[in-house]
C-alpha cells in the first residue's frame, strides 16, 4: 500500500536528512488500526462462542470444527473478489467477513444436521452424505444465489455514494460463492474421513 511504501522508503530518508524528525500516524489511521485490533479480538471470541453453541446440541467435539471449516474459504473468496474487481480491502470488507462466516455456518449446519438425521435412521455414512447433499443442495444454492443477486447492483454501482458499501458487498458476494462449493464438497468429505477414523 501507499502507507507501507512511505514508511519503508520516504520516512527513513527524511529522518536521515533531518535528525530528530518524528513521524506518527494520523489520528484517523490510529483509530482504524485500533478498530482492526478490537475487531479481530471480538472475532476470536465469537468463534469460540459459536463452537461452544454447536458442540452442545451436536454432542460432538469434531462436528463443530467441520461446520466452521468453510469459514476461512469465505475469507479467501472475499479476497479473490477484491482482486478481481480491483478494490482495496477496507474496514468494511473485514466487517462483512463476519456476515460471511454466519452464512457459511448456517449452510454447513443444515447439511450436517441432515447427515446426522440419516445416520440416526441407520443409513450408511457414505449414503447419508450423498442423500443429505442432494436434499440440502437446493437450500444452500438458493441462499448463495439470492445473496449474490441481491448484492450485484451494489457491486456494479459506480456512483461515489457506493464507495463505502462496495467493499462490503464484494466480501459478502464472493465469500459466500466460494464457501458454497466448500460446504457442498469439502465439509461432507471431511465428515466421512472423520467417521472412518472413529
Short mmCIF file of N, CA and C in Angstrom, two decimals, residues 4-188:
data_model
loop_
_atom_site.label_atom_id
_atom_site.label_comp_id
_atom_site.label_asym_id
_atom_site.label_seq_id
_atom_site.Cartn_x
_atom_site.Cartn_y
_atom_site.Cartn_z
N UNK A 4 2.58 1.81 3.47
CA UNK A 4 3.74 0.93 3.69
C UNK A 4 4.95 1.43 2.91
N UNK A 5 4.72 1.84 1.67
CA UNK A 5 5.82 2.34 0.84
C UNK A 5 6.43 3.60 1.44
N UNK A 6 5.59 4.49 1.96
CA UNK A 6 6.09 5.72 2.60
C UNK A 6 6.91 5.38 3.84
N UNK A 7 6.40 4.42 4.64
CA UNK A 7 7.10 4.05 5.87
C UNK A 7 8.45 3.40 5.59
N UNK A 8 8.56 2.66 4.50
CA UNK A 8 9.80 1.95 4.18
C UNK A 8 10.82 2.84 3.45
N UNK A 9 10.33 3.68 2.55
CA UNK A 9 11.24 4.40 1.66
C UNK A 9 11.38 5.90 1.94
N UNK A 10 10.26 6.57 2.16
CA UNK A 10 10.29 8.03 2.27
C UNK A 10 10.71 8.49 3.65
N UNK A 11 10.08 7.92 4.69
CA UNK A 11 10.34 8.39 6.06
C UNK A 11 11.80 8.19 6.48
N UNK A 12 12.42 7.01 6.22
CA UNK A 12 13.83 6.86 6.60
C UNK A 12 14.75 7.90 5.94
N UNK A 13 14.47 8.26 4.68
CA UNK A 13 15.27 9.28 4.01
C UNK A 13 15.12 10.64 4.68
N UNK A 14 13.89 10.97 5.02
CA UNK A 14 13.64 12.25 5.70
C UNK A 14 14.31 12.30 7.07
N UNK A 15 14.25 11.17 7.79
CA UNK A 15 14.85 11.12 9.13
C UNK A 15 16.38 11.21 9.06
N UNK A 16 16.97 10.69 7.97
CA UNK A 16 18.42 10.81 7.81
C UNK A 16 18.82 12.24 7.46
N UNK A 17 17.95 12.93 6.73
CA UNK A 17 18.23 14.33 6.37
C UNK A 17 17.98 15.27 7.53
N UNK A 18 16.96 14.94 8.33
CA UNK A 18 16.58 15.81 9.44
C UNK A 18 16.59 15.00 10.73
N UNK A 19 17.74 14.90 11.38
CA UNK A 19 17.83 14.12 12.64
C UNK A 19 16.85 14.66 13.68
N UNK A 20 16.22 13.74 14.38
CA UNK A 20 15.25 14.13 15.40
C UNK A 20 13.83 14.21 14.88
N UNK A 21 13.67 14.03 13.56
CA UNK A 21 12.33 14.07 12.96
C UNK A 21 11.52 12.87 13.44
N UNK A 22 10.32 13.13 13.91
CA UNK A 22 9.45 12.07 14.41
C UNK A 22 8.17 12.05 13.57
N UNK A 23 7.83 10.90 13.03
CA UNK A 23 6.65 10.77 12.17
C UNK A 23 5.70 9.78 12.84
N UNK A 24 4.45 10.18 12.99
CA UNK A 24 3.42 9.32 13.60
C UNK A 24 2.23 9.24 12.68
N UNK A 25 1.48 8.16 12.84
CA UNK A 25 0.25 8.00 12.06
C UNK A 25 -0.77 9.05 12.46
N UNK A 26 -1.57 9.46 11.49
CA UNK A 26 -2.63 10.43 11.79
C UNK A 26 -3.69 9.83 12.69
N UNK A 27 -4.50 10.68 13.26
CA UNK A 27 -5.49 10.23 14.22
C UNK A 27 -6.49 9.26 13.60
N UNK A 28 -6.89 9.50 12.36
CA UNK A 28 -7.86 8.63 11.69
C UNK A 28 -7.27 7.24 11.50
N UNK A 29 -5.98 7.19 11.10
CA UNK A 29 -5.31 5.90 10.89
C UNK A 29 -5.15 5.16 12.20
N UNK A 30 -4.82 5.88 13.27
CA UNK A 30 -4.68 5.25 14.57
C UNK A 30 -6.00 4.63 15.03
N UNK A 31 -7.07 5.36 14.81
CA UNK A 31 -8.39 4.83 15.19
C UNK A 31 -8.74 3.59 14.37
N UNK A 32 -8.38 3.62 13.08
CA UNK A 32 -8.67 2.49 12.21
C UNK A 32 -7.91 1.25 12.66
N UNK A 33 -6.63 1.42 13.02
CA UNK A 33 -5.84 0.29 13.48
C UNK A 33 -6.35 -0.25 14.81
N UNK A 34 -6.80 0.67 15.68
CA UNK A 34 -7.38 0.24 16.96
C UNK A 34 -8.67 -0.55 16.72
N UNK A 35 -9.45 -0.12 15.73
CA UNK A 35 -10.69 -0.82 15.39
C UNK A 35 -10.39 -2.21 14.85
N UNK A 36 -9.35 -2.32 13.99
CA UNK A 36 -8.95 -3.61 13.46
C UNK A 36 -8.57 -4.57 14.59
N UNK A 37 -7.79 -4.08 15.53
CA UNK A 37 -7.33 -4.91 16.64
C UNK A 37 -8.51 -5.43 17.46
N UNK A 38 -9.43 -4.54 17.81
CA UNK A 38 -10.59 -4.96 18.59
C UNK A 38 -11.51 -5.87 17.79
N UNK A 39 -11.58 -5.63 16.47
CA UNK A 39 -12.43 -6.44 15.60
C UNK A 39 -11.99 -7.90 15.60
N UNK A 40 -10.67 -8.10 15.45
CA UNK A 40 -10.17 -9.47 15.43
C UNK A 40 -10.25 -10.11 16.82
N UNK A 41 -10.13 -9.31 17.85
CA UNK A 41 -10.29 -9.84 19.20
C UNK A 41 -11.71 -10.34 19.43
N UNK A 42 -12.69 -9.53 19.06
CA UNK A 42 -14.09 -9.95 19.18
C UNK A 42 -14.39 -11.12 18.25
N UNK A 43 -13.73 -11.14 17.10
CA UNK A 43 -13.93 -12.25 16.17
C UNK A 43 -13.50 -13.58 16.75
N UNK A 44 -12.34 -13.57 17.43
CA UNK A 44 -11.84 -14.79 18.07
C UNK A 44 -12.79 -15.26 19.17
N UNK A 45 -13.32 -14.32 19.93
CA UNK A 45 -14.28 -14.67 20.99
C UNK A 45 -15.57 -15.23 20.40
N UNK A 46 -16.02 -14.65 19.29
CA UNK A 46 -17.26 -15.12 18.67
C UNK A 46 -17.09 -16.53 18.11
N UNK A 47 -15.91 -16.84 17.57
CA UNK A 47 -15.65 -18.19 17.05
C UNK A 47 -15.70 -19.21 18.19
N UNK A 48 -15.10 -18.86 19.33
CA UNK A 48 -15.16 -19.75 20.49
C UNK A 48 -16.58 -19.95 20.98
N UNK A 49 -17.37 -18.86 20.97
CA UNK A 49 -18.77 -18.96 21.40
C UNK A 49 -19.58 -19.82 20.44
N UNK A 50 -19.33 -19.66 19.14
CA UNK A 50 -20.05 -20.46 18.14
C UNK A 50 -19.71 -21.93 18.31
N UNK A 51 -18.41 -22.22 18.54
CA UNK A 51 -18.00 -23.61 18.75
C UNK A 51 -18.74 -24.23 19.93
N UNK A 52 -18.80 -23.48 21.03
CA UNK A 52 -19.48 -23.98 22.23
C UNK A 52 -20.97 -24.20 21.97
N UNK A 53 -21.60 -23.25 21.27
CA UNK A 53 -23.03 -23.37 20.98
C UNK A 53 -23.35 -24.55 20.06
N UNK A 54 -22.43 -24.88 19.17
CA UNK A 54 -22.64 -26.01 18.26
C UNK A 54 -22.30 -27.34 18.93
N UNK A 55 -21.29 -27.34 19.79
CA UNK A 55 -20.83 -28.59 20.40
C UNK A 55 -21.89 -29.19 21.33
N UNK A 56 -22.64 -28.34 22.02
CA UNK A 56 -23.61 -28.85 22.99
C UNK A 56 -24.76 -29.60 22.31
N UNK A 57 -25.49 -29.01 21.35
CA UNK A 57 -26.59 -29.77 20.74
C UNK A 57 -26.11 -30.92 19.85
N UNK A 58 -24.95 -30.78 19.21
CA UNK A 58 -24.45 -31.85 18.34
C UNK A 58 -23.79 -32.98 19.13
N UNK A 59 -23.45 -32.71 20.40
CA UNK A 59 -22.79 -33.68 21.28
C UNK A 59 -21.53 -34.24 20.62
N UNK A 60 -20.75 -33.35 20.07
CA UNK A 60 -19.53 -33.74 19.36
C UNK A 60 -18.51 -32.62 19.45
N UNK A 61 -17.24 -33.01 19.53
CA UNK A 61 -16.17 -32.02 19.51
C UNK A 61 -15.67 -31.75 18.09
N UNK A 62 -15.82 -32.73 17.21
CA UNK A 62 -15.30 -32.58 15.85
C UNK A 62 -16.28 -31.95 14.89
N UNK A 63 -17.58 -32.22 15.03
CA UNK A 63 -18.55 -31.70 14.08
C UNK A 63 -18.63 -30.17 14.05
N UNK A 64 -18.53 -29.48 15.19
CA UNK A 64 -18.48 -28.01 15.10
C UNK A 64 -17.29 -27.51 14.28
N UNK A 65 -16.16 -28.23 14.38
CA UNK A 65 -14.99 -27.86 13.58
C UNK A 65 -15.26 -28.07 12.10
N UNK A 66 -15.98 -29.14 11.77
CA UNK A 66 -16.34 -29.40 10.37
C UNK A 66 -17.27 -28.31 9.84
N UNK A 67 -18.20 -27.88 10.70
CA UNK A 67 -19.13 -26.82 10.31
C UNK A 67 -18.40 -25.51 10.04
N UNK A 68 -17.41 -25.23 10.88
CA UNK A 68 -16.66 -23.98 10.73
C UNK A 68 -15.51 -24.07 9.73
N UNK A 69 -15.35 -25.26 9.13
CA UNK A 69 -14.26 -25.48 8.19
C UNK A 69 -14.33 -24.54 6.98
N UNK A 70 -15.53 -24.19 6.58
CA UNK A 70 -15.70 -23.37 5.37
C UNK A 70 -15.46 -21.88 5.62
N UNK A 71 -15.38 -21.46 6.88
CA UNK A 71 -15.22 -20.04 7.17
C UNK A 71 -13.97 -19.43 6.55
N UNK A 72 -12.78 -20.07 6.70
CA UNK A 72 -11.58 -19.48 6.07
C UNK A 72 -11.71 -19.34 4.56
N UNK A 73 -12.43 -20.28 3.93
CA UNK A 73 -12.60 -20.20 2.48
C UNK A 73 -13.52 -19.05 2.08
N UNK A 74 -14.43 -18.68 2.99
CA UNK A 74 -15.22 -17.48 2.75
C UNK A 74 -14.34 -16.25 2.72
N UNK A 75 -13.33 -16.21 3.61
CA UNK A 75 -12.36 -15.11 3.63
C UNK A 75 -11.54 -15.09 2.33
N UNK A 76 -11.12 -16.29 1.88
CA UNK A 76 -10.35 -16.38 0.64
C UNK A 76 -11.19 -15.88 -0.54
N UNK A 77 -12.46 -16.28 -0.57
CA UNK A 77 -13.35 -15.82 -1.64
C UNK A 77 -13.49 -14.32 -1.65
N UNK A 78 -13.56 -13.72 -0.47
CA UNK A 78 -13.68 -12.26 -0.37
C UNK A 78 -12.44 -11.57 -0.94
N UNK A 79 -11.26 -12.11 -0.62
CA UNK A 79 -10.01 -11.53 -1.14
C UNK A 79 -9.96 -11.67 -2.66
N UNK A 80 -10.35 -12.84 -3.17
CA UNK A 80 -10.38 -13.06 -4.62
C UNK A 80 -11.30 -12.05 -5.29
N UNK A 81 -12.44 -11.80 -4.67
CA UNK A 81 -13.39 -10.83 -5.22
C UNK A 81 -12.81 -9.43 -5.29
N UNK A 82 -12.09 -9.03 -4.25
CA UNK A 82 -11.46 -7.71 -4.24
C UNK A 82 -10.39 -7.59 -5.32
N UNK A 83 -9.61 -8.66 -5.48
CA UNK A 83 -8.57 -8.65 -6.52
C UNK A 83 -9.21 -8.61 -7.90
N UNK A 84 -10.25 -9.41 -8.09
CA UNK A 84 -10.93 -9.50 -9.38
C UNK A 84 -11.55 -8.16 -9.79
N UNK A 85 -12.15 -7.46 -8.83
CA UNK A 85 -12.79 -6.18 -9.13
C UNK A 85 -11.85 -4.99 -8.94
N UNK A 86 -10.62 -5.26 -8.48
CA UNK A 86 -9.66 -4.17 -8.31
C UNK A 86 -10.00 -3.22 -7.18
N UNK A 87 -10.54 -3.78 -6.08
CA UNK A 87 -10.96 -2.97 -4.94
C UNK A 87 -10.04 -3.26 -3.76
N UNK A 88 -9.62 -2.23 -3.07
CA UNK A 88 -8.76 -2.42 -1.89
C UNK A 88 -9.58 -2.92 -0.71
N UNK A 89 -8.95 -3.74 0.13
CA UNK A 89 -9.60 -4.21 1.35
C UNK A 89 -9.70 -3.05 2.34
N UNK A 90 -10.89 -2.84 2.87
CA UNK A 90 -11.12 -1.77 3.82
C UNK A 90 -11.71 -2.34 5.11
N UNK A 91 -11.95 -1.46 6.05
CA UNK A 91 -12.58 -1.88 7.30
C UNK A 91 -13.94 -2.52 7.03
N UNK A 92 -14.68 -1.95 6.09
CA UNK A 92 -15.99 -2.50 5.73
C UNK A 92 -15.87 -3.92 5.18
N UNK A 93 -14.78 -4.19 4.45
CA UNK A 93 -14.55 -5.54 3.91
C UNK A 93 -14.43 -6.55 5.04
N UNK A 94 -13.66 -6.19 6.06
CA UNK A 94 -13.45 -7.10 7.18
C UNK A 94 -14.71 -7.29 8.01
N UNK A 95 -15.49 -6.25 8.15
CA UNK A 95 -16.75 -6.37 8.88
C UNK A 95 -17.67 -7.35 8.16
N UNK A 96 -17.70 -7.27 6.82
CA UNK A 96 -18.56 -8.16 6.04
C UNK A 96 -18.14 -9.62 6.17
N UNK A 97 -16.86 -9.86 6.47
CA UNK A 97 -16.40 -11.24 6.62
C UNK A 97 -17.11 -11.97 7.75
N UNK A 98 -17.51 -11.23 8.78
CA UNK A 98 -18.24 -11.86 9.89
C UNK A 98 -19.64 -12.29 9.43
N UNK A 99 -20.24 -11.50 8.55
CA UNK A 99 -21.52 -11.89 7.98
C UNK A 99 -21.36 -13.12 7.09
N UNK A 100 -20.26 -13.18 6.34
CA UNK A 100 -19.97 -14.35 5.52
C UNK A 100 -19.85 -15.59 6.40
N UNK A 101 -19.15 -15.44 7.52
CA UNK A 101 -19.00 -16.55 8.45
C UNK A 101 -20.34 -17.08 8.94
N UNK A 102 -21.27 -16.17 9.22
CA UNK A 102 -22.60 -16.58 9.68
C UNK A 102 -23.36 -17.36 8.63
N UNK A 103 -23.30 -16.92 7.39
CA UNK A 103 -23.99 -17.61 6.31
C UNK A 103 -23.39 -18.99 6.08
N UNK A 104 -22.05 -19.06 6.11
CA UNK A 104 -21.34 -20.32 5.89
C UNK A 104 -21.69 -21.32 6.98
N UNK A 105 -21.72 -20.88 8.22
CA UNK A 105 -22.06 -21.77 9.33
C UNK A 105 -23.47 -22.30 9.17
N UNK A 106 -24.39 -21.46 8.77
CA UNK A 106 -25.78 -21.87 8.56
C UNK A 106 -25.87 -22.96 7.49
N UNK A 107 -25.18 -22.76 6.36
CA UNK A 107 -25.21 -23.74 5.28
C UNK A 107 -24.62 -25.08 5.73
N UNK A 108 -23.47 -25.03 6.39
CA UNK A 108 -22.82 -26.27 6.84
C UNK A 108 -23.66 -26.98 7.90
N UNK A 109 -24.31 -26.20 8.76
CA UNK A 109 -25.10 -26.78 9.84
C UNK A 109 -26.30 -27.56 9.31
N UNK A 110 -27.02 -26.98 8.34
CA UNK A 110 -28.19 -27.69 7.82
C UNK A 110 -27.78 -28.96 7.06
N UNK A 111 -26.59 -28.93 6.46
CA UNK A 111 -26.10 -30.12 5.76
C UNK A 111 -25.72 -31.21 6.76
N UNK A 112 -24.97 -30.85 7.79
CA UNK A 112 -24.55 -31.84 8.78
C UNK A 112 -25.72 -32.35 9.61
N UNK A 113 -26.69 -31.49 9.86
CA UNK A 113 -27.87 -31.94 10.61
C UNK A 113 -28.62 -33.02 9.82
N UNK A 114 -28.72 -32.85 8.52
CA UNK A 114 -29.38 -33.85 7.68
C UNK A 114 -28.57 -35.15 7.64
N UNK A 115 -27.26 -35.04 7.56
CA UNK A 115 -26.40 -36.25 7.58
C UNK A 115 -26.61 -37.01 8.89
N UNK A 116 -26.60 -36.29 10.01
CA UNK A 116 -26.79 -36.93 11.32
C UNK A 116 -28.16 -37.60 11.42
N UNK A 117 -29.16 -36.92 10.86
CA UNK A 117 -30.52 -37.49 10.89
C UNK A 117 -30.58 -38.81 10.13
N UNK A 118 -29.95 -38.85 8.98
CA UNK A 118 -29.96 -40.07 8.17
C UNK A 118 -29.17 -41.19 8.85
N UNK A 119 -28.02 -40.85 9.43
CA UNK A 119 -27.22 -41.86 10.13
C UNK A 119 -27.98 -42.40 11.33
N UNK A 120 -28.71 -41.52 12.01
CA UNK A 120 -29.54 -41.95 13.15
C UNK A 120 -30.63 -42.93 12.70
N UNK A 121 -31.05 -42.82 11.44
CA UNK A 121 -32.05 -43.74 10.87
C UNK A 121 -31.39 -44.94 10.19
N UNK A 122 -30.15 -45.24 10.63
CA UNK A 122 -29.41 -46.43 10.19
C UNK A 122 -29.03 -46.43 8.71
N UNK A 123 -28.83 -45.26 8.15
CA UNK A 123 -28.30 -45.15 6.79
C UNK A 123 -26.78 -45.14 6.88
N UNK A 124 -26.11 -45.85 5.98
CA UNK A 124 -24.65 -45.89 5.97
C UNK A 124 -24.08 -44.49 5.77
N UNK A 125 -22.87 -44.28 6.30
CA UNK A 125 -22.28 -42.94 6.29
C UNK A 125 -22.17 -42.37 4.88
N UNK A 126 -21.60 -43.15 3.96
CA UNK A 126 -21.44 -42.66 2.59
C UNK A 126 -22.77 -42.34 1.93
N UNK A 127 -23.75 -43.22 2.13
CA UNK A 127 -25.08 -42.98 1.56
C UNK A 127 -25.74 -41.77 2.21
N UNK A 128 -25.53 -41.62 3.52
CA UNK A 128 -26.13 -40.47 4.23
C UNK A 128 -25.56 -39.16 3.71
N UNK A 129 -24.27 -39.13 3.44
CA UNK A 129 -23.63 -37.91 2.92
C UNK A 129 -24.18 -37.57 1.55
N UNK A 130 -24.32 -38.57 0.69
CA UNK A 130 -24.84 -38.33 -0.67
C UNK A 130 -26.30 -37.87 -0.63
N UNK A 131 -27.10 -38.55 0.18
CA UNK A 131 -28.53 -38.19 0.27
C UNK A 131 -28.71 -36.80 0.87
N UNK A 132 -27.91 -36.47 1.88
CA UNK A 132 -28.00 -35.15 2.52
C UNK A 132 -27.58 -34.06 1.54
N UNK A 133 -26.54 -34.34 0.74
CA UNK A 133 -26.10 -33.37 -0.26
C UNK A 133 -27.19 -33.08 -1.27
N UNK A 134 -27.88 -34.12 -1.71
CA UNK A 134 -28.98 -33.93 -2.66
C UNK A 134 -30.15 -33.19 -2.02
N UNK A 135 -30.44 -33.54 -0.77
CA UNK A 135 -31.59 -32.94 -0.08
C UNK A 135 -31.36 -31.47 0.26
N UNK A 136 -30.14 -31.10 0.58
CA UNK A 136 -29.86 -29.73 1.02
C UNK A 136 -29.21 -28.85 -0.05
N UNK A 137 -28.95 -29.44 -1.23
CA UNK A 137 -28.30 -28.65 -2.29
C UNK A 137 -29.13 -27.43 -2.68
N UNK A 138 -30.43 -27.63 -2.83
CA UNK A 138 -31.29 -26.52 -3.27
C UNK A 138 -31.27 -25.37 -2.26
N UNK A 139 -31.39 -25.71 -0.97
CA UNK A 139 -31.43 -24.66 0.06
C UNK A 139 -30.11 -23.89 0.10
N UNK A 140 -28.98 -24.62 0.03
CA UNK A 140 -27.68 -23.96 0.09
C UNK A 140 -27.44 -23.13 -1.16
N UNK A 141 -27.79 -23.68 -2.33
CA UNK A 141 -27.59 -22.96 -3.59
C UNK A 141 -28.45 -21.70 -3.64
N UNK A 142 -29.71 -21.81 -3.22
CA UNK A 142 -30.60 -20.65 -3.27
C UNK A 142 -30.16 -19.56 -2.29
N UNK A 143 -29.65 -19.97 -1.13
CA UNK A 143 -29.13 -18.98 -0.18
C UNK A 143 -28.00 -18.17 -0.82
N UNK A 144 -27.09 -18.89 -1.49
CA UNK A 144 -25.96 -18.23 -2.15
C UNK A 144 -26.43 -17.37 -3.31
N UNK A 145 -27.29 -17.94 -4.16
CA UNK A 145 -27.72 -17.23 -5.37
C UNK A 145 -28.48 -15.95 -5.03
N UNK A 146 -29.40 -16.03 -4.06
CA UNK A 146 -30.17 -14.83 -3.71
C UNK A 146 -29.29 -13.76 -3.08
N UNK A 147 -28.28 -14.19 -2.30
CA UNK A 147 -27.36 -13.23 -1.69
C UNK A 147 -26.55 -12.51 -2.77
N UNK A 148 -25.99 -13.27 -3.71
CA UNK A 148 -25.15 -12.69 -4.76
C UNK A 148 -25.98 -11.79 -5.68
N UNK A 149 -27.16 -12.26 -6.07
CA UNK A 149 -28.02 -11.46 -6.96
C UNK A 149 -28.45 -10.17 -6.28
N UNK A 150 -28.76 -10.27 -4.98
CA UNK A 150 -29.16 -9.08 -4.24
C UNK A 150 -28.04 -8.06 -4.10
N UNK A 151 -26.79 -8.54 -4.05
CA UNK A 151 -25.65 -7.64 -3.89
C UNK A 151 -25.07 -7.15 -5.22
N UNK A 152 -25.44 -7.80 -6.32
CA UNK A 152 -24.88 -7.44 -7.63
C UNK A 152 -25.06 -5.97 -7.99
N UNK A 153 -26.25 -5.37 -7.78
CA UNK A 153 -26.39 -3.94 -8.11
C UNK A 153 -25.41 -3.05 -7.34
N UNK A 154 -25.11 -3.42 -6.10
CA UNK A 154 -24.16 -2.63 -5.30
C UNK A 154 -22.74 -2.78 -5.82
N UNK A 155 -22.39 -4.01 -6.26
CA UNK A 155 -21.03 -4.25 -6.73
C UNK A 155 -20.72 -3.52 -8.03
N UNK A 156 -21.74 -3.31 -8.84
CA UNK A 156 -21.53 -2.66 -10.13
C UNK A 156 -22.01 -1.22 -10.14
N UNK A 157 -22.29 -0.68 -8.95
CA UNK A 157 -22.66 0.72 -8.83
C UNK A 157 -21.40 1.58 -8.90
N UNK A 158 -21.42 2.57 -9.76
CA UNK A 158 -20.22 3.40 -9.97
C UNK A 158 -20.32 4.78 -9.32
N UNK A 159 -21.41 5.08 -8.65
CA UNK A 159 -21.56 6.40 -8.04
C UNK A 159 -20.65 6.53 -6.81
N UNK A 160 -20.20 7.73 -6.49
CA UNK A 160 -19.34 7.94 -5.32
C UNK A 160 -19.99 7.53 -4.01
N UNK A 161 -21.33 7.57 -3.97
CA UNK A 161 -22.04 7.23 -2.74
C UNK A 161 -21.91 5.75 -2.39
N UNK A 162 -21.58 4.92 -3.39
CA UNK A 162 -21.50 3.47 -3.16
C UNK A 162 -20.09 3.01 -2.78
N UNK A 163 -19.14 3.92 -2.72
CA UNK A 163 -17.75 3.54 -2.47
C UNK A 163 -17.58 2.85 -1.12
N UNK A 164 -18.28 3.31 -0.11
CA UNK A 164 -18.17 2.72 1.23
C UNK A 164 -18.80 1.33 1.28
N UNK A 165 -19.87 1.13 0.50
CA UNK A 165 -20.62 -0.12 0.55
C UNK A 165 -20.01 -1.17 -0.37
N UNK A 166 -19.32 -0.74 -1.42
CA UNK A 166 -18.78 -1.65 -2.42
C UNK A 166 -17.87 -2.74 -1.84
N UNK A 167 -16.89 -2.42 -0.98
CA UNK A 167 -16.06 -3.49 -0.40
C UNK A 167 -16.86 -4.49 0.42
N UNK A 168 -17.85 -4.00 1.14
CA UNK A 168 -18.69 -4.89 1.95
C UNK A 168 -19.48 -5.85 1.07
N UNK A 169 -20.09 -5.31 0.00
CA UNK A 169 -20.86 -6.15 -0.93
C UNK A 169 -19.96 -7.17 -1.61
N UNK A 170 -18.75 -6.77 -1.96
CA UNK A 170 -17.81 -7.68 -2.62
C UNK A 170 -17.42 -8.83 -1.70
N UNK A 171 -17.11 -8.51 -0.45
CA UNK A 171 -16.74 -9.56 0.52
C UNK A 171 -17.87 -10.56 0.69
N UNK A 172 -19.07 -10.07 0.83
CA UNK A 172 -20.23 -10.94 1.03
C UNK A 172 -20.47 -11.83 -0.18
N UNK A 173 -20.53 -11.23 -1.36
CA UNK A 173 -20.89 -11.97 -2.57
C UNK A 173 -19.86 -13.05 -2.90
N UNK A 174 -18.60 -12.67 -3.00
CA UNK A 174 -17.57 -13.63 -3.37
C UNK A 174 -17.28 -14.61 -2.24
N UNK A 175 -17.42 -14.16 -1.01
CA UNK A 175 -17.21 -15.05 0.13
C UNK A 175 -18.20 -16.19 0.17
N UNK A 176 -19.49 -15.88 -0.03
CA UNK A 176 -20.50 -16.95 0.01
C UNK A 176 -20.43 -17.85 -1.22
N UNK A 177 -19.96 -17.29 -2.36
CA UNK A 177 -19.85 -18.13 -3.56
C UNK A 177 -18.82 -19.24 -3.37
N UNK A 178 -17.63 -18.88 -2.90
CA UNK A 178 -16.59 -19.91 -2.71
C UNK A 178 -16.94 -20.84 -1.57
N UNK A 179 -17.49 -20.30 -0.51
CA UNK A 179 -17.81 -21.14 0.65
C UNK A 179 -18.93 -22.12 0.34
N UNK A 180 -19.81 -21.80 -0.62
CA UNK A 180 -20.86 -22.75 -1.02
C UNK A 180 -20.23 -24.01 -1.59
N UNK A 181 -19.23 -23.85 -2.46
CA UNK A 181 -18.55 -25.01 -3.04
C UNK A 181 -17.86 -25.83 -1.95
N UNK A 182 -17.24 -25.13 -1.01
CA UNK A 182 -16.55 -25.82 0.08
C UNK A 182 -17.55 -26.57 0.95
N UNK A 183 -18.68 -25.94 1.23
CA UNK A 183 -19.72 -26.57 2.06
C UNK A 183 -20.25 -27.85 1.40
N UNK A 184 -20.43 -27.81 0.10
CA UNK A 184 -21.02 -28.96 -0.60
C UNK A 184 -20.01 -30.06 -0.91
N UNK A 185 -18.72 -29.73 -0.88
CA UNK A 185 -17.70 -30.72 -1.25
C UNK A 185 -16.79 -31.06 -0.07
N UNK A 186 -16.10 -30.05 0.46
CA UNK A 186 -15.08 -30.31 1.48
C UNK A 186 -15.67 -30.75 2.82
N UNK A 187 -16.77 -30.13 3.23
CA UNK A 187 -17.37 -30.48 4.53
C UNK A 187 -17.86 -31.94 4.55
N UNK A 188 -18.62 -32.42 3.52
CA UNK A 188 -19.01 -33.83 3.53
C UNK A 188 -17.83 -34.79 3.47
#
